[in-house]
């Protein structure tokens, strides 16, 4: 190693050891500071003095710790990302966020601030590998775009006017414990990083989150606390002014919202002092950047040429949006022509920006002095409204909402729960079943453009409208569908996001979604006069339902959405360097009055959710099967399932043990279910309607194949409400029928009924006590349940049995599961029985002395004695199992002991038959055997 070093630099070996760098014990330069490394007498030895030794690197860090709410927070700089213009790591427990600031060294020759804010949540922050094919993070997700906007909105107004150098903010989540949302942490870390950088900026700012649980406000709530909170307020401010508000609430009143805002301000201010102290320790001096300012001489020249014609345009309320725009463009061209004649190069460079400032001055002056708006409205007046629900009747739900020249078309699509959107964020729920997608096509402002990827503005506006409507949706336990709203802006002249809220609310009701009530929203604007010396607001006007031009030329865009009961969502964006909180709170009342006017018009069009009876209403059914049956339905590689979906137009979603079928209407659902029934059938249930094909006909009925290959008996008595002599008079082999399942016997044979499906028939299942029919002539057959029920329904019998008696608490399922009066055999068994019966002759001899003989409907006669078992105990008697599938009844007599037990054997004698053909038994002796 020594020889290599000598060859590389021969002079090093010739220097005395005392002059070499390690001897002076200099440490490496870090964080802009140079120092000495600690000296160690054992660090060098004569033996290896020629071996190079690595220097000792010393990293100097600066840290500030403080407490807000119940959380300990720290700000740290100097350890990582040291080459960035400013870099801060903010930590709260085990969640850490890094925010860095960089600025381009260009001359800033432009007329806008190119500020870029990127927020990223990589999966390593929660010790996971991405599930994508490349195992890398892809394009920014919706949540990342929203968090980037949350950082951008409060910091942008604090850059000095005329500072047009490119600035980039990059916030990254380093680690997350899942307890705290990193978005607010990233905003505070960005403020601290800007304070450390040499970029001119009017901070610091503080950002805080406020929740409310059981009426009590919570500062910096955790994710678990937010799930219980009816308020999610994010508030950003400087020491005395508000910069940004973002609210998601469950119909919070304006009074409670104001209380939350006044609590949030002093809590957010607590973030300021630690940032100032950190900047004093490790901050860089602010650089003198070149500001793009317009000279007063040029301003006056352009103002003198453009002010009068601009004022004439703005004082004429007959101009529409595009007519006004064309007139203003002509004025700009006239001013440009005049400057070109004078060869004023400076004026031509700043012409567009200066003319825009003149427009701003004219509009603001008329509002402040005369109280007149561009379109001639009063300051608190809402534009004309137009509402229409069900505009596209073939869809699940649709609506058109217009306010002035702003128009939005909203459509609702209902899908299966399995179609919920999967969320890969490091905090929050993994899926969501309600989505609102906002679209702003170029034609809505008469421009030519290209649609590519996710747009930050579209994502932000759509999420705001989604939050506004989410609060009135029924819980997921009651809302079986996944709901998607598409808000397509058809024309834009201000506040399209709030128009999406109104249109989305009507479309949900048109789709039959059981929302509690309508939600409406509108934007509140502000025009103020500021003292140039102190920066304080001298005068101001609040504008209700602002135009796009008033948004552009005003100071504030305060979007407020809610119901008649309270606010559900808020988004505040401002242009000046803060607005006093008192003015913000003053805007809540005019917003409420304007919202109520809009709700009145919406309720006149549609007041409550439509019923699902419409032919185009979507249908959803959940079927339960074993996994083997589901595998048969899916087929190899899902081919059979896809074939059914292509043929019917429905959607089949498969999960463990269940199949969810989603169809756009009842016709499509019937087609899908019919296909499924043919392949695997359905879980049988008494009262269910099934389609089947007659396979064979016997003299006592027909055998029908249905429900994926299952076989059931359609008895001759279940063919029609009228008497049927022959089965072939009603049905034929190969005929397709819709049949009702009316029960099963003990051997699992299925009984079907055709007459129960006839329109004039009121289906009545004969399953009580399991005694359907006795082997008597058809005209004498009856339901023993009707006869035995008389024993219980007679007056004065309620006190014979306690409430917890087995007979009193028996369920219908228990009654229907009792064995029937006869056994239903398959077609093959019946054929075999017919053949064997021809070979036999004679009747079974009867004998009173042989009670153990087999009892049948043929040999049971009056006076016959036999041993019976107690099958059920009723209030006025017993149901007895006589054997051979025959049931009889025994009535209690006065004074008779009634402590019988189910299963107890009794010696009985047939005393008579009821009018329904039911054997009536009596005890052979008064003593129980």
XYZ file of N, CA and C in Angstrom, residues 467-677:
633
model
N -65.622 14.260 -0.356
C -65.740 14.434 1.091
C -67.066 15.077 1.468
N -67.545 16.008 0.625
C -68.804 16.687 0.928
C -69.976 15.716 0.926
N -69.962 14.729 0.025
C -71.080 13.795 -0.094
C -70.927 12.571 0.795
N -69.705 12.267 1.184
C -69.462 11.050 1.955
C -70.205 11.051 3.285
N -70.413 12.215 3.862
C -71.006 12.292 5.188
C -72.486 11.923 5.204
N -73.172 11.986 4.067
C -74.605 11.685 4.054
C -74.900 10.293 3.510
N -73.876 9.548 3.116
C -74.099 8.196 2.628
C -74.449 7.262 3.782
N -75.261 6.241 3.536
C -75.525 5.255 4.590
C -74.264 4.456 4.902
N -74.180 3.866 6.096
C -73.002 3.049 6.418
C -72.834 1.900 5.429
N -71.613 1.391 5.323
C -71.331 0.334 4.363
C -72.134 -0.929 4.645
N -72.537 -1.142 5.916
C -73.349 -2.314 6.225
C -74.702 -2.253 5.530
N -75.196 -1.051 5.262
C -76.499 -0.884 4.620
C -76.373 -0.543 3.135
N -75.238 -0.045 2.714
C -75.009 0.262 1.307
C -74.278 -0.911 0.671
N -75.011 -1.724 -0.066
C -74.431 -2.956 -0.593
C -73.536 -2.717 -1.798
N -73.594 -1.532 -2.372
C -72.912 -1.297 -3.628
C -71.605 -0.526 -3.433
N -70.756 -0.620 -4.441
C -69.676 0.337 -4.629
C -70.215 1.449 -5.529
N -70.033 2.682 -5.131
C -70.650 3.819 -5.813
C -69.556 4.669 -6.469
N -69.757 4.944 -7.740
C -68.839 5.839 -8.464
C -69.640 6.965 -9.104
N -69.240 8.210 -8.820
C -69.843 9.381 -9.440
C -68.841 9.970 -10.418
N -69.290 10.230 -11.627
C -68.493 10.960 -12.601
C -69.073 12.371 -12.725
N -68.277 13.364 -12.389
C -68.686 14.759 -12.521
C -67.970 15.343 -13.730
N -68.692 15.506 -14.821
C -68.128 16.015 -16.071
C -68.513 17.490 -16.213
N -67.514 18.355 -16.191
C -67.779 19.789 -16.327
C -68.106 20.079 -17.792
N -69.315 20.580 -18.041
C -69.745 20.919 -19.384
C -69.441 22.378 -19.729
N -69.456 23.245 -18.740
C -69.118 24.656 -18.944
C -68.614 25.201 -17.616
N -67.577 26.025 -17.662
C -66.944 26.506 -16.431
C -66.921 28.028 -16.393
N -67.532 28.555 -15.340
C -67.406 29.987 -15.048
C -67.369 30.184 -13.542
N -66.571 29.361 -12.875
C -66.377 29.497 -11.440
C -67.098 28.448 -10.633
N -66.424 27.891 -9.647
C -66.993 26.997 -8.641
C -67.565 25.717 -9.247
N -66.816 25.072 -10.123
C -67.277 23.808 -10.697
C -67.250 22.675 -9.680
N -66.345 22.738 -8.705
C -66.303 21.681 -7.688
C -67.564 21.692 -6.836
N -68.068 22.877 -6.493
C -69.293 22.958 -5.710
C -70.513 22.576 -6.553
N -70.483 22.876 -7.849
C -71.547 22.399 -8.735
C -71.532 20.877 -8.823
N -70.348 20.264 -8.730
C -70.251 18.803 -8.725
C -70.891 18.219 -7.478
N -70.770 18.918 -6.360
C -71.422 18.461 -5.131
C -72.940 18.455 -5.315
N -73.491 19.536 -5.845
C -74.946 19.640 -6.021
C -75.439 18.595 -7.024
N -74.755 18.485 -8.168
C -75.157 17.499 -9.158
C -74.989 16.075 -8.666
N -73.913 15.803 -7.921
C -73.700 14.467 -7.383
C -74.768 14.065 -6.385
N -75.233 15.019 -5.568
C -76.286 14.731 -4.603
C -77.585 14.338 -5.307
N -77.956 15.065 -6.355
C -79.176 14.724 -7.094
C -79.026 13.395 -7.833
N -77.853 13.130 -8.388
C -77.647 11.869 -9.101
C -77.723 10.672 -8.150
N -77.225 10.825 -6.927
C -77.327 9.741 -5.948
C -78.784 9.432 -5.629
N -79.592 10.461 -5.443
C -81.017 10.216 -5.195
C -81.695 9.598 -6.413
N -81.302 10.025 -7.611
C -81.877 9.443 -8.814
C -81.526 7.967 -8.940
N -80.353 7.574 -8.426
C -79.925 6.166 -8.464
C -80.540 5.339 -7.349
N -81.275 5.967 -6.435
C -81.896 5.230 -5.355
C -80.997 5.008 -4.158
N -79.835 5.655 -4.117
C -78.955 5.540 -2.948
C -79.598 6.295 -1.786
N -79.697 5.643 -0.654
C -80.436 6.206 0.481
C -79.587 7.211 1.257
N -79.288 8.345 0.623
C -78.587 9.412 1.336
C -79.577 10.118 2.250
N -79.072 10.676 3.344
C -79.946 11.267 4.353
C -80.667 12.493 3.817
N -79.948 13.361 3.127
C -80.547 14.562 2.560
C -79.573 15.160 1.563
N -80.044 16.199 0.876
C -79.228 16.826 -0.161
C -78.039 17.568 0.449
N -76.957 17.631 -0.363
C -75.767 18.422 -0.038
C -75.573 19.446 -1.157
N -75.311 20.678 -0.781
C -75.062 21.740 -1.755
C -73.831 22.522 -1.326
N -73.240 23.245 -2.261
C -72.056 24.031 -1.940
C -71.922 25.224 -2.872
N -71.173 26.186 -2.443
C -70.865 27.357 -3.246
C -69.580 27.987 -2.725
N -69.036 28.925 -3.515
C -67.772 29.565 -3.156
C -68.025 30.997 -2.691
N -67.303 31.366 -1.655
C -67.341 32.729 -1.115
C -66.019 33.404 -1.468
N -66.109 34.637 -1.995
C -64.912 35.386 -2.365
C -64.690 36.586 -1.466
N -63.558 37.221 -1.638
C -63.190 38.384 -0.835
C -62.433 39.375 -1.703
N -62.797 40.640 -1.568
C -62.050 41.740 -2.180
C -61.683 42.701 -1.060
N -60.408 42.987 -0.916
C -59.950 43.802 0.208
C -59.037 44.922 -0.268
N -58.922 45.933 0.587
C -57.995 47.050 0.360
C -56.957 47.010 1.462
N -55.692 46.930 1.071
C -54.607 46.726 2.025
C -53.755 47.987 2.118
N -53.412 48.353 3.332
C -52.514 49.493 3.570
C -51.112 49.097 3.110
N -50.523 49.798 2.127
C -49.202 49.393 1.611
C -48.088 49.488 2.631
N -48.239 50.307 3.663
C -47.170 50.472 4.653
C -47.233 49.394 5.728
N -48.408 49.152 6.278
C -48.539 48.182 7.383
C -48.918 46.791 6.903
N -49.491 46.683 5.708
C -49.944 45.387 5.225
C -51.256 44.930 5.821
N -51.904 45.804 6.595
C -53.178 45.447 7.219
C -54.337 45.773 6.273
N -55.448 45.040 6.428
C -56.633 45.232 5.596
C -57.413 46.435 6.113
N -57.596 47.422 5.239
C -58.348 48.620 5.617
C -59.842 48.467 5.351
N -60.193 47.823 4.261
C -61.601 47.661 3.889
C -61.734 46.363 3.101
N -62.926 45.760 3.139
C -63.117 44.506 2.420
C -64.600 44.300 2.127
N -64.883 43.433 1.129
C -66.236 43.025 0.789
C -66.246 41.506 0.592
N -67.298 40.870 1.116
C -67.482 39.426 0.963
C -68.452 39.179 -0.181
N -68.080 38.297 -1.105
C -68.868 38.008 -2.295
C -69.413 36.581 -2.216
N -70.705 36.426 -2.475
C -71.348 35.113 -2.481
C -71.421 34.568 -3.895
N -71.031 33.303 -4.073
C -71.101 32.626 -5.376
C -70.298 33.391 -6.421
N -68.979 33.284 -6.335
C -68.105 34.094 -7.183
C -68.006 33.510 -8.590
N -67.783 34.397 -9.545
C -67.484 34.022 -10.922
C -66.027 33.585 -11.033
N -65.693 32.992 -12.178
C -64.301 32.638 -12.413
C -63.407 33.864 -12.439
N -63.900 34.977 -13.010
C -63.110 36.210 -13.044
C -62.917 36.778 -11.647
N -63.941 36.703 -10.814
C -63.825 37.198 -9.436
C -62.882 36.331 -8.612
N -62.833 35.046 -8.948
C -61.857 34.173 -8.292
C -60.441 34.572 -8.692
N -60.250 34.855 -9.966
C -58.915 35.202 -10.469
C -58.447 36.564 -9.953
N -59.347 37.526 -9.895
C -58.967 38.882 -9.515
C -59.180 39.178 -8.039
N -59.800 38.265 -7.299
C -60.058 38.488 -5.883
C -58.959 37.944 -4.999
N -59.228 37.939 -3.703
C -58.229 37.531 -2.713
C -58.443 36.119 -2.177
N -59.633 35.545 -2.390
C -59.937 34.315 -1.670
C -60.930 33.473 -2.464
N -60.782 32.156 -2.370
C -61.748 31.194 -2.889
C -62.081 30.250 -1.735
N -63.228 30.506 -1.107
C -63.623 29.804 0.118
C -64.797 28.884 -0.237
N -64.500 27.621 -0.532
C -65.524 26.653 -0.929
C -66.112 26.001 0.318
N -67.433 26.077 0.464
C -68.121 25.530 1.635
C -69.303 24.687 1.146
N -69.354 23.421 1.559
C -70.444 22.519 1.190
C -71.078 21.959 2.454
N -72.374 21.680 2.376
C -73.050 21.120 3.541
C -74.524 20.896 3.277
N -75.228 20.449 4.309
C -76.660 20.210 4.275
C -77.363 21.339 5.024
N -78.660 21.154 5.244
C -79.388 22.130 6.056
C -78.922 22.090 7.513
N -78.345 20.966 7.930
C -77.951 20.811 9.332
C -76.551 21.319 9.629
N -75.686 21.386 8.629
C -74.331 21.831 8.916
C -73.387 21.591 7.758
N -72.119 21.854 8.026
C -71.066 21.808 7.017
C -70.493 20.398 6.926
N -70.223 19.954 5.693
C -69.599 18.653 5.479
C -68.191 18.760 4.893
N -67.877 19.852 4.180
C -66.535 19.985 3.598
C -66.225 21.447 3.340
N -64.931 21.789 3.488
C -64.450 23.163 3.263
C -63.070 23.079 2.618
N -62.827 24.014 1.695
C -61.473 24.199 1.166
C -61.258 25.692 0.971
N -60.259 26.233 1.641
C -59.935 27.663 1.562
C -58.584 27.837 0.898
N -58.576 28.622 -0.179
C -57.336 29.022 -0.847
C -57.311 30.540 -0.922
N -56.157 31.130 -0.653
C -56.038 32.590 -0.660
C -54.835 32.993 -1.503
N -54.828 34.280 -1.903
C -53.727 34.822 -2.694
C -52.822 35.760 -1.894
N -53.352 36.609 -1.011
C -52.447 37.458 -0.215
C -51.745 36.635 0.860
N -50.845 37.280 1.577
C -50.064 36.596 2.612
C -50.859 36.497 3.910
N -52.025 35.873 3.822
C -52.824 35.647 5.016
C -54.025 36.562 5.102
N -55.096 36.043 5.730
C -56.330 36.785 5.974
C -56.690 36.594 7.440
N -57.106 37.650 8.136
C -57.468 37.494 9.556
C -58.586 36.466 9.745
N -58.498 35.725 10.832
C -59.476 34.675 11.115
C -60.873 35.247 11.306
N -60.983 36.468 11.815
C -62.304 37.058 12.013
C -63.056 37.195 10.691
N -62.367 37.556 9.625
C -63.016 37.671 8.322
C -63.439 36.296 7.813
N -62.596 35.291 8.049
C -62.937 33.924 7.633
C -64.224 33.470 8.320
N -64.326 33.684 9.609
C -65.521 33.269 10.345
C -66.750 34.070 9.905
N -66.548 35.307 9.495
C -67.666 36.125 9.024
C -68.257 35.572 7.729
N -67.470 34.840 6.962
C -67.949 34.289 5.689
C -68.884 33.098 5.876
N -68.920 32.492 7.049
C -69.719 31.282 7.248
C -71.211 31.554 7.117
N -71.677 32.697 7.598
C -73.108 32.979 7.556
C -73.617 33.236 6.143
N -72.993 34.099 5.323
C -73.474 34.227 3.939
C -73.385 32.926 3.153
N -72.406 32.087 3.476
C -72.330 30.782 2.811
C -73.522 29.913 3.187
N -73.959 29.957 4.429
C -75.122 29.168 4.858
C -76.395 29.651 4.165
N -76.582 30.967 4.080
C -77.778 31.492 3.428
C -77.806 31.113 1.942
N -76.681 31.236 1.275
C -76.638 30.849 -0.133
C -76.860 29.363 -0.323
N -76.347 28.546 0.584
C -76.522 27.094 0.490
C -77.992 26.706 0.618
N -78.715 27.356 1.507
C -80.136 27.046 1.693
C -80.940 27.395 0.438
N -80.584 28.478 -0.256
C -81.276 28.812 -1.495
C -81.072 27.722 -2.546
N -79.866 27.211 -2.635
C -79.588 26.156 -3.619
C -80.319 24.876 -3.246
N -80.350 24.523 -1.957
C -81.043 23.315 -1.520
C -82.530 23.382 -1.840
N -83.128 24.572 -1.752
C -84.550 24.706 -2.093
C -84.802 24.303 -3.551
N -83.962 24.756 -4.454
C -84.144 24.415 -5.865
C -83.887 22.925 -6.115
N -82.903 22.353 -5.469
C -82.614 20.934 -5.661
C -83.771 20.070 -5.162
N -84.361 20.431 -4.030
C -85.457 19.639 -3.485
C -86.721 19.768 -4.323
N -86.879 20.860 -5.042
C -88.019 20.959 -5.948
C -87.902 19.974 -7.100
N -86.682 19.652 -7.499
C -86.479 18.708 -8.594
C -86.569 17.261 -8.104
N -85.906 16.921 -7.038
C -85.963 15.574 -6.465
C -85.746 15.702 -4.967
N -86.713 15.219 -4.206
C -86.694 15.435 -2.763
C -86.173 14.225 -1.982
N -86.380 13.023 -2.502
C -85.976 11.813 -1.789
C -85.499 10.776 -2.779
N -84.739 9.781 -2.330
C -84.212 8.770 -3.259
C -85.334 8.019 -3.963
N -85.107 7.738 -5.225
C -86.081 6.966 -5.989
C -86.059 5.514 -5.533
N -87.166 4.807 -5.807
C -87.237 3.386 -5.458
C -86.452 2.578 -6.478
N -86.162 1.330 -6.115
C -85.392 0.458 -6.997
C -86.274 -0.293 -7.986
N -87.547 0.076 -8.079
C -88.450 -0.655 -8.959
C -88.262 -0.361 -10.427
N -87.512 0.678 -10.764
C -87.336 1.038 -12.161
C -86.578 -0.067 -12.896
N -86.882 -0.244 -14.184
C -86.288 -1.344 -14.949
C -84.782 -1.194 -15.102
N -84.289 0.025 -14.997
C -82.861 0.242 -15.185
C -82.087 0.288 -13.875
N -82.769 0.059 -12.771
C -82.064 0.058 -11.499
C -81.143 -1.154 -11.427
N -79.958 -1.008 -10.903
C -79.037 -2.142 -10.825
C -79.517 -3.182 -9.832
N -79.083 -4.386 -10.040
C -79.461 -5.491 -9.164
C -78.203 -6.168 -8.651
N -78.248 -6.586 -7.429
C -77.116 -7.271 -6.805
C -77.661 -8.395 -5.941
N -77.092 -9.577 -6.074
C -77.507 -10.716 -5.260
C -76.260 -11.481 -4.852
N -76.273 -11.970 -3.621
C -75.146 -12.739 -3.076
C -75.606 -14.178 -2.885
N -74.939 -15.128 -3.538
C -75.275 -16.548 -3.466
C -74.178 -17.287 -2.719
N -74.566 -18.250 -1.911
C -73.606 -19.019 -1.110
C -73.498 -20.441 -1.666
N -72.258 -20.856 -1.881
C -71.979 -22.196 -2.394
C -70.723 -22.728 -1.708
N -70.547 -24.018 -1.815
C -69.269 -24.566 -1.368
C -68.218 -24.287 -2.435
N -66.968 -24.374 -2.047
C -65.883 -23.990 -2.952
C -65.779 -24.917 -4.158
N -66.204 -26.170 -4.012
C -66.163 -27.081 -5.147
C -67.142 -26.635 -6.225
N -68.347 -26.198 -5.817
C -69.320 -25.701 -6.786
C -68.825 -24.416 -7.444
N -68.162 -23.566 -6.682
C -67.638 -22.324 -7.247
C -66.557 -22.620 -8.282
N -65.731 -23.624 -8.017
C -64.697 -23.993 -8.984
C -65.321 -24.474 -10.295
N -66.432 -25.192 -10.202
C -67.109 -25.633 -11.415
C -67.668 -24.459 -12.204
N -68.130 -23.432 -11.502
C -68.667 -22.259 -12.185
C -67.563 -21.456 -12.866
N -66.449 -21.296 -12.183
C -65.357 -20.494 -12.748
C -64.763 -21.170 -13.970
N -64.587 -22.500 -13.911
C -64.021 -23.217 -15.027
C -62.515 -23.059 -15.131
N -61.902 -23.746 -16.074
C -60.440 -23.649 -16.236
C -60.015 -22.227 -16.579
N -59.142 -21.664 -15.756
C -58.612 -20.311 -15.949
C -59.709 -19.265 -16.056
N -60.853 -19.544 -15.448
C -61.952 -18.583 -15.444
C -62.691 -18.469 -16.757
N -62.515 -19.441 -17.663
C -63.112 -19.333 -18.996
C -64.628 -19.384 -18.935
N -65.185 -20.276 -18.120
C -66.639 -20.420 -18.060
C -67.289 -19.179 -17.458
N -66.668 -18.631 -16.432
C -67.185 -17.398 -15.810
C -67.172 -16.252 -16.808
N -66.096 -16.091 -17.551
C -66.021 -15.017 -18.541
C -67.050 -15.202 -19.650
N -67.312 -16.451 -20.020
C -68.295 -16.717 -21.060
C -69.686 -16.284 -20.612
N -70.024 -16.568 -19.366
C -71.329 -16.160 -18.843
C -71.440 -14.642 -18.829
N -70.380 -13.964 -18.415
C -70.401 -12.502 -18.369
C -70.550 -11.912 -19.766
N -69.901 -12.505 -20.750
C -70.004 -11.997 -22.113
C -71.399 -12.231 -22.686
N -72.000 -13.371 -22.383
C -73.303 -13.692 -22.949
C -74.433 -12.904 -22.300
N -74.296 -12.575 -21.034
C -75.397 -11.940 -20.307
C -75.199 -10.445 -20.077
N -73.955 -9.987 -20.016
C -73.698 -8.587 -19.694
C -73.614 -8.314 -18.209
N -73.750 -9.347 -17.387
C -73.627 -9.185 -15.941
C -72.188 -9.338 -15.485
N -71.996 -9.196 -14.194
C -70.664 -9.293 -13.598
C -70.723 -10.291 -12.455
N -69.822 -11.262 -12.464
C -69.762 -12.291 -11.428
C -68.477 -12.113 -10.646
N -68.596 -11.906 -9.347
C -67.440 -11.745 -8.468
C -67.414 -12.918 -7.504
N -66.277 -13.581 -7.433
C -66.142 -14.813 -6.662
C -65.266 -14.558 -5.455
N -65.709 -15.045 -4.302
C -64.889 -15.015 -3.092
C -65.093 -16.341 -2.370
N -64.486 -16.491 -1.227
C -64.534 -17.749 -0.497
C -65.960 -18.037 -0.017
N -66.605 -19.003 -0.657
C -67.928 -19.431 -0.225
C -69.080 -18.614 -0.751
N -68.828 -17.544 -1.489
C -69.912 -16.700 -1.984
C -69.666 -16.309 -3.441
N -70.764 -16.076 -4.143
C -70.738 -15.549 -5.503
C -71.617 -14.309 -5.513
N -71.066 -13.182 -5.907
C -71.822 -11.940 -5.998
C -72.112 -11.655 -7.461
N -73.387 -11.517 -7.786
C -73.816 -11.234 -9.150
C -74.309 -9.798 -9.200
N -73.759 -9.018 -10.112
C -74.161 -7.627 -10.293
C -74.663 -7.474 -11.720
N -75.851 -6.895 -11.862
C -76.443 -6.674 -13.175
C -77.038 -5.279 -13.231
N -77.099 -4.726 -14.438
C -77.599 -3.363 -14.562
C -79.113 -3.285 -14.448
N -79.822 -4.419 -14.619
C -81.258 -4.449 -14.409
C -81.694 -5.869 -14.100
N -82.991 -6.049 -13.836
C -83.501 -7.350 -13.410
C -83.410 -8.378 -14.523
N -83.583 -7.959 -15.772
C -83.519 -8.894 -16.889
C -82.148 -9.541 -16.991
N -81.119 -8.728 -16.878
C -79.758 -9.266 -16.943
C -79.487 -10.183 -15.753
N -79.980 -9.805 -14.570
C -79.771 -10.638 -13.389
C -80.419 -11.996 -13.560
N -81.622 -12.037 -14.107
C -82.300 -13.315 -14.327
C -81.507 -14.199 -15.281
N -80.930 -13.603 -16.310
C -80.133 -14.386 -17.254
C -78.912 -14.992 -16.578
N -78.234 -14.192 -15.762
C -77.040 -14.707 -15.082
C -77.403 -15.816 -14.119
N -78.456 -15.616 -13.330
C -78.850 -16.640 -12.366
C -79.289 -17.920 -13.059
N -79.946 -17.796 -14.202
C -80.348 -18.990 -14.944
C -79.135 -19.778 -15.408
N -78.098 -19.070 -15.879
C -76.865 -19.751 -16.284
C -76.212 -20.460 -15.095
N -76.186 -19.773 -13.953
C -75.570 -20.369 -12.765
C -76.374 -21.577 -12.312
N -77.701 -21.482 -12.359
C -78.552 -22.598 -11.944
C -78.305 -23.825 -12.806
